[in-house]
XYZ file of C-alpha atoms in Angstrom:
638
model
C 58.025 -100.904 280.207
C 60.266 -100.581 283.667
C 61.443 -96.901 284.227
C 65.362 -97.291 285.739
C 65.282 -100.872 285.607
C 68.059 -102.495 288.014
C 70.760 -104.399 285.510
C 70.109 -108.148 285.577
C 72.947 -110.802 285.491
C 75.269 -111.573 282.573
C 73.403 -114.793 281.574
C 75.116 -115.934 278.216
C 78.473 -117.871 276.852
C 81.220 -116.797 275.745
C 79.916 -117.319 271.913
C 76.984 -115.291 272.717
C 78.645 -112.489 274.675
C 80.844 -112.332 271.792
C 77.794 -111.390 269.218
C 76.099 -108.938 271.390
C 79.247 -107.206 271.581
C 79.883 -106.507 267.935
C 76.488 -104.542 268.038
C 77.705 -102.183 270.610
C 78.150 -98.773 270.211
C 81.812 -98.281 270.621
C 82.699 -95.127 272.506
C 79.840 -95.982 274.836
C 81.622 -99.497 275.364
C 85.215 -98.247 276.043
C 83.387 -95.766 278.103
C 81.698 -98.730 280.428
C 85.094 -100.416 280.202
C 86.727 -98.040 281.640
C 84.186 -97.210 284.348
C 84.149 -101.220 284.949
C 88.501 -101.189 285.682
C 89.417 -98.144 286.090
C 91.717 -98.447 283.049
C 92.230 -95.489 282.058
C 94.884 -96.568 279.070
C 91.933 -97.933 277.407
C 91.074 -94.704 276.022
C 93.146 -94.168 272.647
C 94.545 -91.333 271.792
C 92.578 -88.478 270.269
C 88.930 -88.246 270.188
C 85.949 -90.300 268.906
C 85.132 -88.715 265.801
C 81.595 -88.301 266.931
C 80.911 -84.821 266.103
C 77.559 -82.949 265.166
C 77.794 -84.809 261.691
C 76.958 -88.632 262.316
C 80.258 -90.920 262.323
C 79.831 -94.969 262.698
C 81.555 -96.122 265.800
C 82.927 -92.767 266.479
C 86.004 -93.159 263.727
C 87.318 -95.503 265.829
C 89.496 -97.988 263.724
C 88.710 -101.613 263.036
C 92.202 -102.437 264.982
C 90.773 -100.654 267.858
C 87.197 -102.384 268.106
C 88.976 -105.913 267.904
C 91.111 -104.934 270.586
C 87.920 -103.257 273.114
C 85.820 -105.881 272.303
C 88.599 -108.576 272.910
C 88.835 -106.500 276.579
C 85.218 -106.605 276.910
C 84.730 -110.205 276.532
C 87.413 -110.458 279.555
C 85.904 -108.199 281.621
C 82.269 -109.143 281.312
C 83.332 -112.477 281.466
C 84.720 -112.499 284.542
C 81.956 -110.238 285.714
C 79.926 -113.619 285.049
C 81.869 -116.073 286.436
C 82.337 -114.342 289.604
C 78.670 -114.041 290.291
C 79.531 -110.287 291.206
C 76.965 -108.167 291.703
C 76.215 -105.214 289.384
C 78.073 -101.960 290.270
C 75.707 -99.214 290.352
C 77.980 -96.615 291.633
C 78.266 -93.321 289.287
C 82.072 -92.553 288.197
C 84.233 -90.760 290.101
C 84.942 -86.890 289.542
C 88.761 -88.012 287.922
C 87.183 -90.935 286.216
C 84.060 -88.618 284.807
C 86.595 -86.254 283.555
C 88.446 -87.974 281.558
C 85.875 -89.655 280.319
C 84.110 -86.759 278.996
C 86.870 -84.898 277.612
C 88.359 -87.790 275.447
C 83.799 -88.405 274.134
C 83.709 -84.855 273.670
C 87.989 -83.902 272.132
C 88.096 -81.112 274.580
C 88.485 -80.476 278.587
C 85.109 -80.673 280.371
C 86.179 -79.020 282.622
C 83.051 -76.527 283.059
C 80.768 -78.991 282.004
C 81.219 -81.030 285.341
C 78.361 -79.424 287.021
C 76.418 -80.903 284.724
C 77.546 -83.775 284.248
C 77.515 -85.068 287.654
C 74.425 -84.523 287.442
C 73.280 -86.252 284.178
C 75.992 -89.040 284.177
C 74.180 -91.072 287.071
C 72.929 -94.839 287.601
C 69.598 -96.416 286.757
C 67.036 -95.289 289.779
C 68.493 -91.545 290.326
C 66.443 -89.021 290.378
C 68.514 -85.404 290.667
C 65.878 -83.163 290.244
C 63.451 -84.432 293.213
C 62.912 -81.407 295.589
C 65.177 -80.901 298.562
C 61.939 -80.183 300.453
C 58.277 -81.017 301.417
C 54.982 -78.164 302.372
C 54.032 -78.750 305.849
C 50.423 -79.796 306.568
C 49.432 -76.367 307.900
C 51.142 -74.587 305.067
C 49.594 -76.946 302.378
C 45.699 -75.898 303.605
C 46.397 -72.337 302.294
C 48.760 -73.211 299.090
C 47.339 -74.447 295.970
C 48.642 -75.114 292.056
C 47.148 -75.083 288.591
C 49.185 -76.481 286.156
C 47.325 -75.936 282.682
C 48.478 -79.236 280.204
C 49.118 -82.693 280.645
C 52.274 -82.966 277.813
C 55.572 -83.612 278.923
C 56.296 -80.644 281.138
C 53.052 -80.709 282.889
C 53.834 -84.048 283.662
C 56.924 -83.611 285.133
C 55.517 -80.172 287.029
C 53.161 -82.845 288.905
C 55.499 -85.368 289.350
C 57.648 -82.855 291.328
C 54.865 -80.797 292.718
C 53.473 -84.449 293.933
C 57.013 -84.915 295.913
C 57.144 -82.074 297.422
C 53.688 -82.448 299.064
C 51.780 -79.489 296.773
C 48.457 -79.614 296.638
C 47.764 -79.213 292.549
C 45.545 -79.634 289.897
C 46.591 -79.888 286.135
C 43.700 -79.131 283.565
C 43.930 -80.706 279.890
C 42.022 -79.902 277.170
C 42.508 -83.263 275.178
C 40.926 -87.111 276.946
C 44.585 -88.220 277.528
C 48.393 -87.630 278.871
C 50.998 -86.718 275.831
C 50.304 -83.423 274.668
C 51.941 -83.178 270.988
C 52.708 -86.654 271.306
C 48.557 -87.326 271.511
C 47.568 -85.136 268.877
C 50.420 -86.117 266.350
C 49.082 -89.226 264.966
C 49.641 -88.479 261.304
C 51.661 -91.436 259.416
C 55.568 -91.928 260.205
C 55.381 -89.233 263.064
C 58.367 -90.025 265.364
C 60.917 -88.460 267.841
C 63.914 -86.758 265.832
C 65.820 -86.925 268.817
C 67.332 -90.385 270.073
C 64.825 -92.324 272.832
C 67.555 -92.374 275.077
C 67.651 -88.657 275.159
C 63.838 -88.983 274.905
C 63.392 -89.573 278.317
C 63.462 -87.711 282.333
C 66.479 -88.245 284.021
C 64.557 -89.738 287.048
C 62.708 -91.855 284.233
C 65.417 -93.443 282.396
C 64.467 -96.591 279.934
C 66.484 -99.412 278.905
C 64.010 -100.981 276.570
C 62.723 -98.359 274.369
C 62.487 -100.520 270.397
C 63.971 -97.932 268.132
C 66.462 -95.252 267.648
C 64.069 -92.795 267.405
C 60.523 -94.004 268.654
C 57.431 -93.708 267.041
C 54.723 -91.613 268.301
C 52.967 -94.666 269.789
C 55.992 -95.584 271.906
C 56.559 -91.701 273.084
C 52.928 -91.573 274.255
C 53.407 -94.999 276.357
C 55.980 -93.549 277.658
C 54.424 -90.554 279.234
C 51.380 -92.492 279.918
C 53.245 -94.804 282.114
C 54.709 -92.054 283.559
C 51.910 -90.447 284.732
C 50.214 -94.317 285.699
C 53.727 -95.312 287.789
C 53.487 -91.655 289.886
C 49.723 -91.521 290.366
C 49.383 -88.651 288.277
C 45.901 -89.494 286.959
C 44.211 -88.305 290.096
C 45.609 -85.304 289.517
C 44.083 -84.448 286.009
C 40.692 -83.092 285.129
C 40.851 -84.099 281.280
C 38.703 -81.957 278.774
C 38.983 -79.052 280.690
C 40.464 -76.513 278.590
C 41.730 -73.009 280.726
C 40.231 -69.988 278.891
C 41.253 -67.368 281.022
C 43.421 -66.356 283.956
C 42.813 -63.810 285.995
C 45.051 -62.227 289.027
C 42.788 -61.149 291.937
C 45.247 -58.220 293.810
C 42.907 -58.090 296.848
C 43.156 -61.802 297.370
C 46.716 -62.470 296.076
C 45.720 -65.385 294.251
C 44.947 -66.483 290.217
C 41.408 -66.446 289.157
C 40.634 -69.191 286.510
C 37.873 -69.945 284.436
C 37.911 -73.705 282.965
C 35.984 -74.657 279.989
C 34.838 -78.419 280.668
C 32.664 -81.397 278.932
C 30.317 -80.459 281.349
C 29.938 -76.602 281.504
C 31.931 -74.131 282.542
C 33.539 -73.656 285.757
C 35.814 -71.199 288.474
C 38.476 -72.119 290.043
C 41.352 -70.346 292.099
C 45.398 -70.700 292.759
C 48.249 -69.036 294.310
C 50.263 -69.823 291.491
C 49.673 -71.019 287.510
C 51.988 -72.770 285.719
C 51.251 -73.287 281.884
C 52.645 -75.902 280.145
C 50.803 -75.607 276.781
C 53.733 -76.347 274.817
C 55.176 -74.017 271.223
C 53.806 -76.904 268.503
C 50.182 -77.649 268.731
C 48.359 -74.590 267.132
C 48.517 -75.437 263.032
C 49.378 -73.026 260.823
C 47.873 -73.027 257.473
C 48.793 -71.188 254.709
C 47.660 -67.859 253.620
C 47.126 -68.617 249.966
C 43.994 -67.433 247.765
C 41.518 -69.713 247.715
C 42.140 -72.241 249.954
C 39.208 -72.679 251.475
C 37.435 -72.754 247.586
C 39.335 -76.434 247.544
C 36.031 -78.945 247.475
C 37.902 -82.161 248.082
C 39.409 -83.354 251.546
C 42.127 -81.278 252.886
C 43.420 -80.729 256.366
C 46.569 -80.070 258.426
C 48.938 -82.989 258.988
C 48.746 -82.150 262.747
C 44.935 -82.907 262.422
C 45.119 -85.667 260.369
C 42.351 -87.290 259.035
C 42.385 -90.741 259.450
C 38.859 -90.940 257.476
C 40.157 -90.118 254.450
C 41.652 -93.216 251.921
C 44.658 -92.070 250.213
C 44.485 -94.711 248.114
C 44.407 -94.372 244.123
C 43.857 -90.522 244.955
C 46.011 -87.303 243.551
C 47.627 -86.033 246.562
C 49.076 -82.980 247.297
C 51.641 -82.239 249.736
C 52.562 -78.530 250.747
C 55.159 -77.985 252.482
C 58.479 -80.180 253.040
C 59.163 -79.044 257.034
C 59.924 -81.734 259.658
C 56.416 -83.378 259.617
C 56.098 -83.423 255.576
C 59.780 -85.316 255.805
C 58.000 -88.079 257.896
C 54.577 -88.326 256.186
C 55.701 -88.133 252.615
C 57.484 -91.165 252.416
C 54.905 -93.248 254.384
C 51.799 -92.066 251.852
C 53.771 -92.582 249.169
C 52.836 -95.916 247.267
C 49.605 -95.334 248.777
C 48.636 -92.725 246.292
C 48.090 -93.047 242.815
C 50.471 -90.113 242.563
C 51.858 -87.269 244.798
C 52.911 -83.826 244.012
C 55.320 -82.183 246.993
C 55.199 -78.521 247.099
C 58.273 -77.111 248.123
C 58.909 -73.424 249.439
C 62.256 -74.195 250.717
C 64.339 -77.012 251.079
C 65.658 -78.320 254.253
C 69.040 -79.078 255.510
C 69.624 -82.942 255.890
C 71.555 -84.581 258.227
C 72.899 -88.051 258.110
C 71.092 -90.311 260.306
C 71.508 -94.014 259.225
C 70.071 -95.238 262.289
C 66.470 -92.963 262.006
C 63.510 -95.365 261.640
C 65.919 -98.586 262.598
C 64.681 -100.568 265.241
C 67.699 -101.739 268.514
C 68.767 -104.800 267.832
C 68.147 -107.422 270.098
C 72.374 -107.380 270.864
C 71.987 -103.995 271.786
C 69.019 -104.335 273.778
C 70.564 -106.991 275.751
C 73.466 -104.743 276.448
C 71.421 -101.877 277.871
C 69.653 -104.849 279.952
C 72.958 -106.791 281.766
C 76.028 -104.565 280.838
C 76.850 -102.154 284.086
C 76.804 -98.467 283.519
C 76.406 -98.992 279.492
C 73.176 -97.154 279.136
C 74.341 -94.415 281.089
C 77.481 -93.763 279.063
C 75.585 -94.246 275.896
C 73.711 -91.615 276.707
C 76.089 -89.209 276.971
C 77.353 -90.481 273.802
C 74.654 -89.291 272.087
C 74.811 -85.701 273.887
C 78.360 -85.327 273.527
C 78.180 -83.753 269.945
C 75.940 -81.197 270.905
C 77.021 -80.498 274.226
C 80.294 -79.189 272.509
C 78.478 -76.654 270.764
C 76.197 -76.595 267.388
C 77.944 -75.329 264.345
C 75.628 -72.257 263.313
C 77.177 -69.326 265.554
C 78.240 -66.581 263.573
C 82.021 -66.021 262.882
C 82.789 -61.948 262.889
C 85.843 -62.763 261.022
C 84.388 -65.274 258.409
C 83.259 -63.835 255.178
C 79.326 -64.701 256.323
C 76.650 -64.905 253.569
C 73.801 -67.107 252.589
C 75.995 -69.933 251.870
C 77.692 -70.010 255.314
C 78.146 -68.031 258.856
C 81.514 -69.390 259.825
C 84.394 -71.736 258.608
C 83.129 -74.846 260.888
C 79.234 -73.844 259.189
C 81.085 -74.477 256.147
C 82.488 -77.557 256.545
C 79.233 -78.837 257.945
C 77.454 -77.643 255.081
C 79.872 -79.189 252.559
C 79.874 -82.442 254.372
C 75.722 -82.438 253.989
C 76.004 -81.407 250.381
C 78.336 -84.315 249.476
C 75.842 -86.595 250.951
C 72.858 -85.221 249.041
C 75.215 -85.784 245.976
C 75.949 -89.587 246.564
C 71.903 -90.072 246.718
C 71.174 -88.418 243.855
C 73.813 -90.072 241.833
C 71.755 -91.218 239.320
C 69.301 -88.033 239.564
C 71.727 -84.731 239.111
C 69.018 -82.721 237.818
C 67.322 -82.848 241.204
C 70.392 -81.858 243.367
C 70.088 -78.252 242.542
C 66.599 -78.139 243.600
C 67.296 -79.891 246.795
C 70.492 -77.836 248.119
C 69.156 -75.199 250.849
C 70.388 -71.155 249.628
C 70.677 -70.336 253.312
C 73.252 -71.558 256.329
C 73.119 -74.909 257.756
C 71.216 -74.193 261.259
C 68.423 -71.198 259.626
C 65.817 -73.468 259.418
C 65.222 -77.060 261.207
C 67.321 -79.431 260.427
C 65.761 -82.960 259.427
C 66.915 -85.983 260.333
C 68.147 -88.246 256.725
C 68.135 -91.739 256.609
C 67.818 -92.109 252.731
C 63.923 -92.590 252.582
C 63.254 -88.481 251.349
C 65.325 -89.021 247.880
C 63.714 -92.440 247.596
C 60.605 -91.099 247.434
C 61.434 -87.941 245.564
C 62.817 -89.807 242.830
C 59.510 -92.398 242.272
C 57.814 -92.013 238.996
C 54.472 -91.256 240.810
C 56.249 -88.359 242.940
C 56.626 -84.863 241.773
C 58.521 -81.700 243.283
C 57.349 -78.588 242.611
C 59.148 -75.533 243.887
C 57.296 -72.504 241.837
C 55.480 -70.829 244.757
C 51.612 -71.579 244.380
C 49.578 -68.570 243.880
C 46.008 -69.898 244.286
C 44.139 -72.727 245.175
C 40.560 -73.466 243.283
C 37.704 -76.219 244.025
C 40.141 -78.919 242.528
C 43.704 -78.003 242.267
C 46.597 -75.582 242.583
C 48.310 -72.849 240.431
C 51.961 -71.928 240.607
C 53.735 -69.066 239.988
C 54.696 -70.118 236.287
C 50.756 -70.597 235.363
C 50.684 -74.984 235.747
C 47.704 -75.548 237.345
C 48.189 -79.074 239.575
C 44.759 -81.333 239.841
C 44.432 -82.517 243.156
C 41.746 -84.615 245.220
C 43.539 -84.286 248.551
C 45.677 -81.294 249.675
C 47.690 -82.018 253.396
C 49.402 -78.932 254.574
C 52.576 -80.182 256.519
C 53.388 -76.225 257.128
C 54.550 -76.332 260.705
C 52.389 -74.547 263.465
C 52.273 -70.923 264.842
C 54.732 -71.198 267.556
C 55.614 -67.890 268.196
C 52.124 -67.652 269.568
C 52.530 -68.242 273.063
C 49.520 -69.567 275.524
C 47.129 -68.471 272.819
C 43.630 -68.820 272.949
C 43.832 -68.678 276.671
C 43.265 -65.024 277.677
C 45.841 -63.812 281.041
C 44.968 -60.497 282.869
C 47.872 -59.891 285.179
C 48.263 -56.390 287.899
C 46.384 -53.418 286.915
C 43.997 -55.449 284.122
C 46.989 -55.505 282.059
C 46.177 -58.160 279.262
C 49.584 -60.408 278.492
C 48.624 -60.996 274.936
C 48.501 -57.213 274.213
C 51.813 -56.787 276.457
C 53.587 -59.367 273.977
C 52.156 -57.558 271.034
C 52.734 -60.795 268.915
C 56.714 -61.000 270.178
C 56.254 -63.235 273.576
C 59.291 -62.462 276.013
C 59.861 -64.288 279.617
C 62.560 -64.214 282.173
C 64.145 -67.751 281.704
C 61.289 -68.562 279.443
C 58.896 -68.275 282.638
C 58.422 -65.075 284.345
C 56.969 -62.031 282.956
C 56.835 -58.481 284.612
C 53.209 -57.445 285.669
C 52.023 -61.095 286.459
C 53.066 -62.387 289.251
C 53.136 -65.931 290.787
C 52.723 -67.100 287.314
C 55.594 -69.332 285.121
C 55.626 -70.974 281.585
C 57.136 -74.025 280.805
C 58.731 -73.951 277.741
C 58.185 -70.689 277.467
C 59.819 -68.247 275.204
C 63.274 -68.638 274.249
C 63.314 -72.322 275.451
C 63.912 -74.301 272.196
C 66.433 -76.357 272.009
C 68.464 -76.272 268.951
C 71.574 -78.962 268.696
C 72.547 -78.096 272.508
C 72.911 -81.787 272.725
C 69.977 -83.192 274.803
C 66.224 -83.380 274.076
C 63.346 -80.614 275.558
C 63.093 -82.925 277.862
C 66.064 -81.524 279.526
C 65.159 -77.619 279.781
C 62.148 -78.907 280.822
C 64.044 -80.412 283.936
C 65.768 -77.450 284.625
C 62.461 -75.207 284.365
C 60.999 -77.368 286.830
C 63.456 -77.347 288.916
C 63.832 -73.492 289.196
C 59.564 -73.440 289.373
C 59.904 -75.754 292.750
C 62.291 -73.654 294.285
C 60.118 -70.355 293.370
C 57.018 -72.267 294.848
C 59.068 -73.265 298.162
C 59.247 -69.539 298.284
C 55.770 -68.764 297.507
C 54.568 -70.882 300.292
C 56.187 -69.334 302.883
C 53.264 -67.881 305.494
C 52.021 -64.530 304.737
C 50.492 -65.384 301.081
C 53.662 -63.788 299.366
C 53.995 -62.648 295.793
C 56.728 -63.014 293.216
C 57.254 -60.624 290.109
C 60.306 -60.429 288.112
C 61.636 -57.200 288.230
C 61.331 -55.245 284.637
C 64.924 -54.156 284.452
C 66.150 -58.092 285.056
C 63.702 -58.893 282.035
C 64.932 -56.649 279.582
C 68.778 -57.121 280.468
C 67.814 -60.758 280.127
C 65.930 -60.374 276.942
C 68.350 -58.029 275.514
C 71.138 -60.419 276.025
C 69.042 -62.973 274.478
C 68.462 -60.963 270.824
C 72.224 -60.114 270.853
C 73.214 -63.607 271.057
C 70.256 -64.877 268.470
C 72.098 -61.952 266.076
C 74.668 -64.328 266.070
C 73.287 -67.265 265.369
C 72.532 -68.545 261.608
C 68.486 -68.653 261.612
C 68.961 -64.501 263.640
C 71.332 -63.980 260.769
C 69.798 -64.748 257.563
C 66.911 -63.433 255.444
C 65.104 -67.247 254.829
C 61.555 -67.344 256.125
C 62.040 -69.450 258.948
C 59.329 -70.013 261.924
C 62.008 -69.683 264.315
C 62.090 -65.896 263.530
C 58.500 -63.853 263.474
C 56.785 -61.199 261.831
C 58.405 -58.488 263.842
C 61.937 -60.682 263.220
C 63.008 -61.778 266.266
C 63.366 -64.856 267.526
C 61.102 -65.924 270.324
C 61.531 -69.535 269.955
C 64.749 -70.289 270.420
C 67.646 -70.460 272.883
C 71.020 -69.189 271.460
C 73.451 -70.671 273.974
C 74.559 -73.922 275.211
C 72.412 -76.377 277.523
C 75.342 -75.392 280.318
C 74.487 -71.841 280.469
C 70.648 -72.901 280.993
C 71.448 -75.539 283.413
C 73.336 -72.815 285.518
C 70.950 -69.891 285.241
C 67.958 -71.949 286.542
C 69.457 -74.288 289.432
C 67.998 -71.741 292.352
C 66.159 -68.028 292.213
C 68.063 -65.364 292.381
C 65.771 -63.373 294.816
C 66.827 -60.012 294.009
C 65.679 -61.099 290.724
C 61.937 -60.354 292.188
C 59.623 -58.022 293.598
C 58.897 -59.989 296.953
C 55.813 -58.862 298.581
């Protein structure tokens, strides 16, 4: 694995070259093309089809890919023969334009920010601090970052750059986070790898559309090996409690470790703990009466053999989706409990490996990887289809015209599955808008399992459990030998168990009351000098790039409210509470808005209070521009 690999020469024939480019994407192709000449006629007329709903080679016509890949050959070709070396230069601001605006059928106008920022060679790294502590300042400034997942990772990577003297505590022995503790059969990314990765990280190599759980932790674990992170990381060392000491102006910590207990002390704390990695079980009668193996699939027991047992699946969320099919054929039969069904959407590529054509294109074709990346953005970048339309007759069924469409389109394809199995259709079809709930990713294998003679949905709710089985609601009572929960975690429990005292002994679990709110998802009145990392209101949902992304623009924000906090005089930063609640309050108005604020579904985006303190109802632009720099009026400066 080599992070922002340089592109190596274009080493094969004509004949060759000629099969590696049928197995390019298409819009990412003209895209390079383009980029290559500076042929701007090369884009066709209209757009590429590639919307939020999956379309092959971006609608472009047969005619069309004869005529780009004829091009391609030429250009490549001569690319070959001249022994040039590989341009690395990003596009131009003209060239990025238009681009972008014929990818995403609209002007891009006021995504250019952005994407001159994203839209950048192998090797660039656009979020590195613009500045480095001093020797004399770095004696008397310190960092605990609490979890080594993904954002913690990147936290050190940039506190490492900028010459910060840190520490990150994990509770688990390794680097991942989710991506450690996930191990549970068929667990992948539902995001594309190529999105899948830091921008200052980028891979060229990664084996499937949408990598499996081993490949995602490899990734982070060479991540933290290729920026000597390791040193930095005291592994089963679990934070318990935070304390902020006024007299000293500084975060009091106590660490649970493998070998006792011990203190430690900060100017600033920055949790990256992550929303999905506390299971949730659920609260049905008698569950714990169950006397054969049963645990959560997030704690899955590899100990157990499936094999020739009665298994029994509840819950059909975004981890059941994965698992089911895998166990299936395993067990001598499985029954699915399902409380509500999910929305589906088309993913032909999910679980299909790159082909060695299109990994060869990534390696030796200039500027392709980049493009296809934002490729795969593009669609969500333009906007997800579940805002609410004021003028649109908005029920259950659908919150807006284009919610409609969507929702017809993902219908149809549920229809053409289950051709030759119509009386499962109606128990499959979600009663609530496309966008409530979580959207799974649908490559065919769900229905294929569904429909085996050994599988069995149930959707009566189950009303208790007993030593060996499970009653529903109609009185069947379902023999079971194994019961996995796949029934999501509690996310809207943020930083839980650890315990945070902030000014005036005010405890931040009892401030939350069970409804966690942040300033940008990091800052919270009443503790100062302390952030989260994907905090509250930080989930992405179909803005077009992974978490990987808002955690790059958290960061990024964090390092420039550390540059401040290391100024001499040991200064303090506290959000102001009247910039919190304007913030928060535009937050709930927008989530209103949006289909999973809308509806009535139990959905874990929404909690028990029903709000929404999961997820982030505008576009990845709007986050991107609120967190480039502090605001310092923002803050209490002291």
């Amino acid at each position: 694995m080599v992070f922002s690999r340089p592109i190596d020469p274009i080493d094969l024939d004509d004949e060759e070259l000629t099969e590696c480019l049928r197995e390019a994407d298409l819009p990412a192709l003209v895209s390079t093309l383009v980029h290559l000449t500076g042929d701007l006629s090369l884009l066709p007329n209209g757009t590429t089809g590639r919307d939020w709903l999956h379309q092959q080679q971006g609608g472009l016509s047969p005619a069309w890919r004869d005529a780009v890949l004829a091009r391609a050959l030429r250009v490549l070709g001569d690319l070959r023969d001249r022994g040039a070396p590989a341009d690395i230069s990003p596009p131009g601001p003209g060239l990025l334009h238009a681009v972008s605006s014929w990818l995403m059928g609209r002007d891009t106008t006021d995504l250019m920010p952005l994407l001159k920022e994203q839209v950048l060679p192998p090797g660039s790294d656009p979020g590195a601090p613009h500045w480095r502590l001093d020797a004399a300042a770095a004696r008397d400034f310190r960092v605990v970052v609490v979890g080594a997942g993904p954002s913690g990772l990147l936290a050190a990577r940039r506190l490492s750059q900028a010459g910060v003297p840190f520490v990150v505590y994990e509770k688990n022995a390794d680097v991942g986070g989710t991506w450690l503790e996930n191990v549970y059969p068929g667990c992948r990314v539902d995001v594309p790898s190529h999105l899948y990765t830091f921008a200052s990280a980028t891979r060229t190599d990664w084996p499937e559309h949408y990598c499996s759980q081993e490949e995602l932790l490899r990734y982070f674990r060479r991540f933290a090996e290729e920026f000597g992170l390791y040193e930095h990381i005291r592994f089963r060392s679990e934070v318990t409690a935070a304390h902020w000491d006024e007299q000293r102006r500084e975060w009091a910590l106590e660490v649970r470790t493998d070998q006792g207990r011990v203190r430690d002390s900060a100017r600033a704390v920055v949790t990256a703990v992550g929303q999905l990695n506390r299971p949730r079980l659920p609260d049905i009668p008698g569950r714990d009466l169950f006397a054969g193996p049963a645990f959560h699939s997030a704690r899955w027991d590899a100990s157990v053999d499936l094999a020739g047992k009665r298994v029994a699946v509840v819950g059909t969320g975004a981890s059941a989706f994965q698992f089911v099919p895998e166990i299936a054929g395993t067990a001598r039969e499985l029954l699915v409990f399902q409380r509500t069904p999910p929305w589906m959407r088309p993913s032909p590529d999910y679980g299909k490996r790159m082909s060695k054509g299109a990994l060869w294109l990534f390696r030796h074709v200039p500027h392709y990887a980049m493009w296809y990346r934002l490729v795969l953005a593009a669609p969500g970048l333009q906007g997800a289809p579940w805002v609410v339309d004021s003028g649109y007759p908005v029920s259950e069924r659908a919150v807006s015209a284009e919610n409609e469409r969507v929702r017809a389109a993902l219908v149809a394809a549920m229809r053409t599955q289950l051709s030759d199995a119509p009386d499962l259709l109606a128990r499959v079809v979600p009663g609530y808008p496309v966008g409530a709930k979580r959207v799974v990713r649908d490559n065919g294998s769900w229905f294929t399992t569904l429909k085996r003679d050994d599988v069995t949905l149930v959707t009566d709710p189950i009303t208790r459990i007993d030593t060996g089985g499970l009653r529903t609601a109609d009185g069947t009572r379902y023999p079971a030998d194994v019961i996995i929960y796949g029934t999501g975690f509690r996310a809207d429990r943020f930083l839980e168990p650890m315990s945070v005292t902030g000014r005036g002994g005010a405890d931040l679990h009892k401030t939350w009351d069970g409804d966690a709110r942040a300033y940008l998802g990091m800052s919270v009145p009443g503790f100062p000098n302390f952030f989260c990392l994907y905090g509250p209101n930080t989930n992405l949902v179909g803005q077009g790039n992974s978490i990987l992304f808002f955690s790059e623009c958290a960061v990024t924000y964090l390092m420039d409210a550390l540059r401040r906090l290391s100024e001499p005089g040991r200064p303090c930063m506290e959000v102001r509470r009247d910039v919190h609640d304007r913030y928060n309050a535009w937050i709930d108005g927008a989530t209103r808005e949006r289909a999973w604020g809308w509806t009535s579904v139990r959905t874990w985006y929404v909690n028990d209070q029903g709000r929404s303190p999961q997820n982030w109802p505008f576009s990845a632009l709007e986050y991107w521009q609120l967190t480039r720099a502090v605001d310092p009026g923002d803050y209490l400066m002291e």
